[in-house]
PDB file of C-alpha atoms in Angstrom:
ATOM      1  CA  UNK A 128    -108.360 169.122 -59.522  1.00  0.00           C
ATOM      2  CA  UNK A 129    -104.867 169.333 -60.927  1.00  0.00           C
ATOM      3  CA  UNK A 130    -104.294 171.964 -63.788  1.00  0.00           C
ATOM      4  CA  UNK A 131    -104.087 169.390 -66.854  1.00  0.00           C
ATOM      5  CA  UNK A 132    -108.062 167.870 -65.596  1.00  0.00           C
ATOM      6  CA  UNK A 133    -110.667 168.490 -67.885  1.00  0.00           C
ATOM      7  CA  UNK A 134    -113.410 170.351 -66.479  1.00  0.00           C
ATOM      8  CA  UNK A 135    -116.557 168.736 -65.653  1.00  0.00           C
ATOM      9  CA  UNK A 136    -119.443 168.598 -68.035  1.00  0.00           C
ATOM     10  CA  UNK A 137    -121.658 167.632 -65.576  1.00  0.00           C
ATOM     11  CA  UNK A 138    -122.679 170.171 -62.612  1.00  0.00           C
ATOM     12  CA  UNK A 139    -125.891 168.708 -60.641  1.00  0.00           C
ATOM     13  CA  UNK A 140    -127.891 165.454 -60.971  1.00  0.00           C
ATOM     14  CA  UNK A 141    -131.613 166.594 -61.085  1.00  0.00           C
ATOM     15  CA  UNK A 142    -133.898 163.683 -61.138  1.00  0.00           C
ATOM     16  CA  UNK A 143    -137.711 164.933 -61.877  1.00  0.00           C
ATOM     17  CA  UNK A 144    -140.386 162.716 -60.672  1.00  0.00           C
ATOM     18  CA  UNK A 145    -144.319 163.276 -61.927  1.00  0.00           C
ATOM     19  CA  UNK A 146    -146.280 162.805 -58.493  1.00  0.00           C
ATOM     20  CA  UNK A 147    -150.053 162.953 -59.071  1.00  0.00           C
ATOM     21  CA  UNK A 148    -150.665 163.637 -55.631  1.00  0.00           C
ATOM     22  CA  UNK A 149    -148.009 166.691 -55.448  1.00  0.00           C
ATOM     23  CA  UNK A 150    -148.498 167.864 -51.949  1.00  0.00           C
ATOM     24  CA  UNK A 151    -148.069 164.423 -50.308  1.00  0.00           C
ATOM     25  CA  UNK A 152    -144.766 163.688 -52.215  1.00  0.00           C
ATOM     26  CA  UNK A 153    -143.508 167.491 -50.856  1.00  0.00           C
ATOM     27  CA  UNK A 154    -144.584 166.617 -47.595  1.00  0.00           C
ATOM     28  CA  UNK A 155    -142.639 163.187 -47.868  1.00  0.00           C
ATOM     29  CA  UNK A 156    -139.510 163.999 -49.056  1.00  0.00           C
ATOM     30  CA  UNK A 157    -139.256 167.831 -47.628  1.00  0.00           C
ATOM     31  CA  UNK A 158    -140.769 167.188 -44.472  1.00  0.00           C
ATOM     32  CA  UNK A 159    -140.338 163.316 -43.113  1.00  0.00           C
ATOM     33  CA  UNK A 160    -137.060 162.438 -45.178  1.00  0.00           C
ATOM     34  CA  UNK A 161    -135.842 166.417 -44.828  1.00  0.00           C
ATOM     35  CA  UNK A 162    -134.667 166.920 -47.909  1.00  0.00           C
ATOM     36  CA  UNK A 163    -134.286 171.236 -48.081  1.00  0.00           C
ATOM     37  CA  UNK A 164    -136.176 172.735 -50.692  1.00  0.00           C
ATOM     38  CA  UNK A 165    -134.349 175.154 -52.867  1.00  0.00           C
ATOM     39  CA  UNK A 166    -136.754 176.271 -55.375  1.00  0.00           C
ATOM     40  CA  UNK A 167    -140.340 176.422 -55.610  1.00  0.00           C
ATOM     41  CA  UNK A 168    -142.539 177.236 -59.263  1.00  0.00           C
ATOM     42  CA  UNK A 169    -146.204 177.401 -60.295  1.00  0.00           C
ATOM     43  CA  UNK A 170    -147.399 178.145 -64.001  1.00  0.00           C
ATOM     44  CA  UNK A 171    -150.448 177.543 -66.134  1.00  0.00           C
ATOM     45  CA  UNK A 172    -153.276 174.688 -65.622  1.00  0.00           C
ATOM     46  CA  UNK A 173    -152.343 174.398 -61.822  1.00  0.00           C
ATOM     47  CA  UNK A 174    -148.517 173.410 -62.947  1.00  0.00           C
ATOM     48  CA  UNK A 175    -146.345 172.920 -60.017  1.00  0.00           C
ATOM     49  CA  UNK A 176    -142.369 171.977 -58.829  1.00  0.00           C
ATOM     50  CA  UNK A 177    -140.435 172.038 -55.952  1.00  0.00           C
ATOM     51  CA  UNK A 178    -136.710 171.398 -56.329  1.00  0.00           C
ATOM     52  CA  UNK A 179    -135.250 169.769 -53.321  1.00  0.00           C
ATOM     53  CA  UNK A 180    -131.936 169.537 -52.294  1.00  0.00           C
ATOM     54  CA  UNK A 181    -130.700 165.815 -51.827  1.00  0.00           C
ATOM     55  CA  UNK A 182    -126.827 166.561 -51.155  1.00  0.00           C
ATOM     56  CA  UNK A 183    -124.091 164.994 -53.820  1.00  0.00           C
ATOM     57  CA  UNK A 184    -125.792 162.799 -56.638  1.00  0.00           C
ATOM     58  CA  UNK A 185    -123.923 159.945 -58.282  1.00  0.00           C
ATOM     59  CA  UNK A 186    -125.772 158.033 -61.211  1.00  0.00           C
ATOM     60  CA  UNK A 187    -125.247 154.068 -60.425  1.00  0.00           C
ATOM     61  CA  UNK A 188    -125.748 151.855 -63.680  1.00  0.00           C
ATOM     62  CA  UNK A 189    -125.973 148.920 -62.897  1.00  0.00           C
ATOM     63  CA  UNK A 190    -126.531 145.432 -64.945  1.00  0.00           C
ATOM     64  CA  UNK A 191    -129.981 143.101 -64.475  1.00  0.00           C
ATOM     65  CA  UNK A 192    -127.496 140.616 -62.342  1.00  0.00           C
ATOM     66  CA  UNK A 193    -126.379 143.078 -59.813  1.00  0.00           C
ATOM     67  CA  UNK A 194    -130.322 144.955 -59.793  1.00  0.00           C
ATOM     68  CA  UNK A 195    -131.171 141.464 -58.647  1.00  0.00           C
ATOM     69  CA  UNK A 196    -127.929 140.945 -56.459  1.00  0.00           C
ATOM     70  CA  UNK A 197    -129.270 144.192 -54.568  1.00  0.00           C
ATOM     71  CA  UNK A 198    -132.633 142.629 -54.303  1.00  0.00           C
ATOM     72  CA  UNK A 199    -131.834 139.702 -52.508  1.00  0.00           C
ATOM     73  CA  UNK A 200    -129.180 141.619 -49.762  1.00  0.00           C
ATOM     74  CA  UNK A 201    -131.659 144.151 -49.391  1.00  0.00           C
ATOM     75  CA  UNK A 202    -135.313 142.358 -49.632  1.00  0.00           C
ATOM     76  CA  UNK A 203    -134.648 138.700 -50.466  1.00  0.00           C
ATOM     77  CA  UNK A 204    -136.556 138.840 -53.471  1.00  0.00           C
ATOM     78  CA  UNK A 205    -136.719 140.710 -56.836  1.00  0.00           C
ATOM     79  CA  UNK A 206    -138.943 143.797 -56.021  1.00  0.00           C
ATOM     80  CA  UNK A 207    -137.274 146.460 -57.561  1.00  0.00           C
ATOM     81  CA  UNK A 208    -138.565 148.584 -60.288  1.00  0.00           C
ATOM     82  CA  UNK A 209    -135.995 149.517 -63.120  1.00  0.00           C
ATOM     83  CA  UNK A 210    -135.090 152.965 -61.298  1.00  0.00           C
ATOM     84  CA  UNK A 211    -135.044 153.180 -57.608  1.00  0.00           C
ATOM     85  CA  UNK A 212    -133.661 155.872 -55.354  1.00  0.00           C
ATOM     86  CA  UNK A 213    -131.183 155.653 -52.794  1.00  0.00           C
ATOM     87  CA  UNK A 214    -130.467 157.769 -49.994  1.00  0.00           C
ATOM     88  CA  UNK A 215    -127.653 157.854 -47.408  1.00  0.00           C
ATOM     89  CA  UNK A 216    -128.711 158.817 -44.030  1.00  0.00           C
ATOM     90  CA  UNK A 217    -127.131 159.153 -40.703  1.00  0.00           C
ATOM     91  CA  UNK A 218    -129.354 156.750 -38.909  1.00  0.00           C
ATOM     92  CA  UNK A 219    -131.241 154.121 -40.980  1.00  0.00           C
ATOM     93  CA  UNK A 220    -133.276 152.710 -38.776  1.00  0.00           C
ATOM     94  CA  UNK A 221    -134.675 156.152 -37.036  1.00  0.00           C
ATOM     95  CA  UNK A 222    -135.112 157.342 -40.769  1.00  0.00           C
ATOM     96  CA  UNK A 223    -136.933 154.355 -41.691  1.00  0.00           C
ATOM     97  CA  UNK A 224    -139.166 154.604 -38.879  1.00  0.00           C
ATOM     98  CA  UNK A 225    -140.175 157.911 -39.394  1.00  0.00           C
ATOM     99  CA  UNK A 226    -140.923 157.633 -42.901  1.00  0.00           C
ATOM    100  CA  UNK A 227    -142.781 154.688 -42.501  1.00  0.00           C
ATOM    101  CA  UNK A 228    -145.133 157.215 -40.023  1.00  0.00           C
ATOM    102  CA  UNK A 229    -145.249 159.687 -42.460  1.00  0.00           C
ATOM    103  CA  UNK A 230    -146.871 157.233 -45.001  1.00  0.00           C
ATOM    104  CA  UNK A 231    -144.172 155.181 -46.859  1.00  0.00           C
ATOM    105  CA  UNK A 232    -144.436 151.164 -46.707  1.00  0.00           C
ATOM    106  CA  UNK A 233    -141.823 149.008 -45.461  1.00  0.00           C
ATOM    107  CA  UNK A 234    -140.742 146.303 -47.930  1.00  0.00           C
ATOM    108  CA  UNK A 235    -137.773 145.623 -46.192  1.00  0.00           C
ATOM    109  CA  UNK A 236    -136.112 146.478 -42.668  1.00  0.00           C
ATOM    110  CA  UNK A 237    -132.868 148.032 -42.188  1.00  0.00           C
ATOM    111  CA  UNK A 238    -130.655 144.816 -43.186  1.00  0.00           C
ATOM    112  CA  UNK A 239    -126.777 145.126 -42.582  1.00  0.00           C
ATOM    113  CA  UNK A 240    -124.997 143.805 -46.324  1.00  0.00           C
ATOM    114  CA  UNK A 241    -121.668 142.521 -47.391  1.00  0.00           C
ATOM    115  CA  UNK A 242    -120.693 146.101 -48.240  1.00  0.00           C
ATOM    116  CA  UNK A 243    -120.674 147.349 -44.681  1.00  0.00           C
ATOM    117  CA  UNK A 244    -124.040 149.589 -44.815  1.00  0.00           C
ATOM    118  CA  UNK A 245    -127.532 149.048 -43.295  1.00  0.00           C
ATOM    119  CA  UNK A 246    -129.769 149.215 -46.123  1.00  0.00           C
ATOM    120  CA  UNK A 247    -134.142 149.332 -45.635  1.00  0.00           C
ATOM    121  CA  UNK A 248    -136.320 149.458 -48.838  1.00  0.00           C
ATOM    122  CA  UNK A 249    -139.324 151.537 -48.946  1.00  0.00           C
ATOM    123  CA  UNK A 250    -142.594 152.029 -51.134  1.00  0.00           C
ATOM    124  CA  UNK A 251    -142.614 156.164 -51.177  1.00  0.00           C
ATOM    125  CA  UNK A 252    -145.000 158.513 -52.531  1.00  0.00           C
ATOM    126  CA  UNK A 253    -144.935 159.181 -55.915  1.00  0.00           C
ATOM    127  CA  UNK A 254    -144.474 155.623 -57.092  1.00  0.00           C
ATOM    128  CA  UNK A 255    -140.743 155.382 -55.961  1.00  0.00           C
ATOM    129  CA  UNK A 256    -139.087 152.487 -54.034  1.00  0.00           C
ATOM    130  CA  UNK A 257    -136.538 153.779 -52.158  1.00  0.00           C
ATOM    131  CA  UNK A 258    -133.412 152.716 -50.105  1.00  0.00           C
ATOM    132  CA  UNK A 259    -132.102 154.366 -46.797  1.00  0.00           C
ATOM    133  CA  UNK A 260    -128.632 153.657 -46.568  1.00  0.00           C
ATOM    134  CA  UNK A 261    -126.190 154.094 -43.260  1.00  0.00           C
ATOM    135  CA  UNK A 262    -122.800 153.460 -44.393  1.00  0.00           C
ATOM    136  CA  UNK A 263    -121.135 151.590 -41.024  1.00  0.00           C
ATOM    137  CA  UNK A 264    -117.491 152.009 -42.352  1.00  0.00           C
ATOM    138  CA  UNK A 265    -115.898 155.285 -42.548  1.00  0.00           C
ATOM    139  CA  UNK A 266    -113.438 155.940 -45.085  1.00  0.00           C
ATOM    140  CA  UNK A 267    -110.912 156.649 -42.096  1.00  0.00           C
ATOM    141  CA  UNK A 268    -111.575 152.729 -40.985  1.00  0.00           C
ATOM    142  CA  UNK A 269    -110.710 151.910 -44.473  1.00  0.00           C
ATOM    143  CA  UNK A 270    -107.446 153.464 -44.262  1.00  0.00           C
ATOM    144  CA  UNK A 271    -106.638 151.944 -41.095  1.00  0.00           C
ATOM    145  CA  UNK A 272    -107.701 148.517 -42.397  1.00  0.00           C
ATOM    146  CA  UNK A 273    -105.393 148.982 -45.562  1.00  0.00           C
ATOM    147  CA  UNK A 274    -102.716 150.176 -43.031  1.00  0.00           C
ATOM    148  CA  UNK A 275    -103.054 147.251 -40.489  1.00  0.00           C
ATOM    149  CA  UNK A 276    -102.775 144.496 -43.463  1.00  0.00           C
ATOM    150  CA  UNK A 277     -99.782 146.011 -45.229  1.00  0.00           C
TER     151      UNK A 277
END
């Protein structure tokens, strides 16, 4: 970050999720998708969170024409609720398979889109739809693509 940068307001993207069924969601998104948990807390009345780490965050805001854009790569048809959750694996189809064993519902397959990534869409615990993503272009082909064309 050069010297004249402002510093970022913004340190970590923490997206809280009520799951009535609390252990299943853990299990889920600890243990089938592998996110690592960080924190774990208990209070009063049988209160409960676990904070698991899901790598870098980025907030995508997107307008109703691209939501439905997504849709019709990804599913082709509107499904999506107004937030879903995407998450970038190594291997989308291997992911995909073992979170549909460990209880999530395939609405989609892993489908390869315009924007170079294999993309399945998933009913998870605690009412989420999901995406795994596998990006299939590095940043490195990118370079050599700009390279080759100029």
């Amino acid at each position: 970050m050069a010297a004249d940068s402002p510093v970022p307001v913004v340190r970590q993207l923490r997206l809280v999720v009520e799951a009535a069924d609390h252990e299943a969601a853990v299990a889920f998104f600890r243990d089938a998708l592998g996110l690592p948990e960080e924190a774990a807390f208990s209070g009063d009345g049988d209160a409960r969170v676990v904070i698991l780490d899901a790598g870098r965050a980025t907030l995508e805001i997107a307008n109703p024409a691209q939501k439905r854009m997504i849709d019709e790569v990804e599913v082709g048809r509107q499904v999506a609720p107004r937030i879903r959750v995407a998450f970038e694996v190594d291997d989308a189809r291997a992911t995909t398979a073992r979170l549909v064993a460990a209880g999530a519902s395939e609405i989609a397959p892993p489908t390869r889109t315009p924007w170079q990534s294999l993309n399945s869409r998933l009913d998870a615990p605690a009412d989420l739809q999901i995406t795994i993503f596998e990006e299939l272009r590095t940043p490195e082909a990118d370079v050599r693509d700009d390279t080759d064309n100029g």
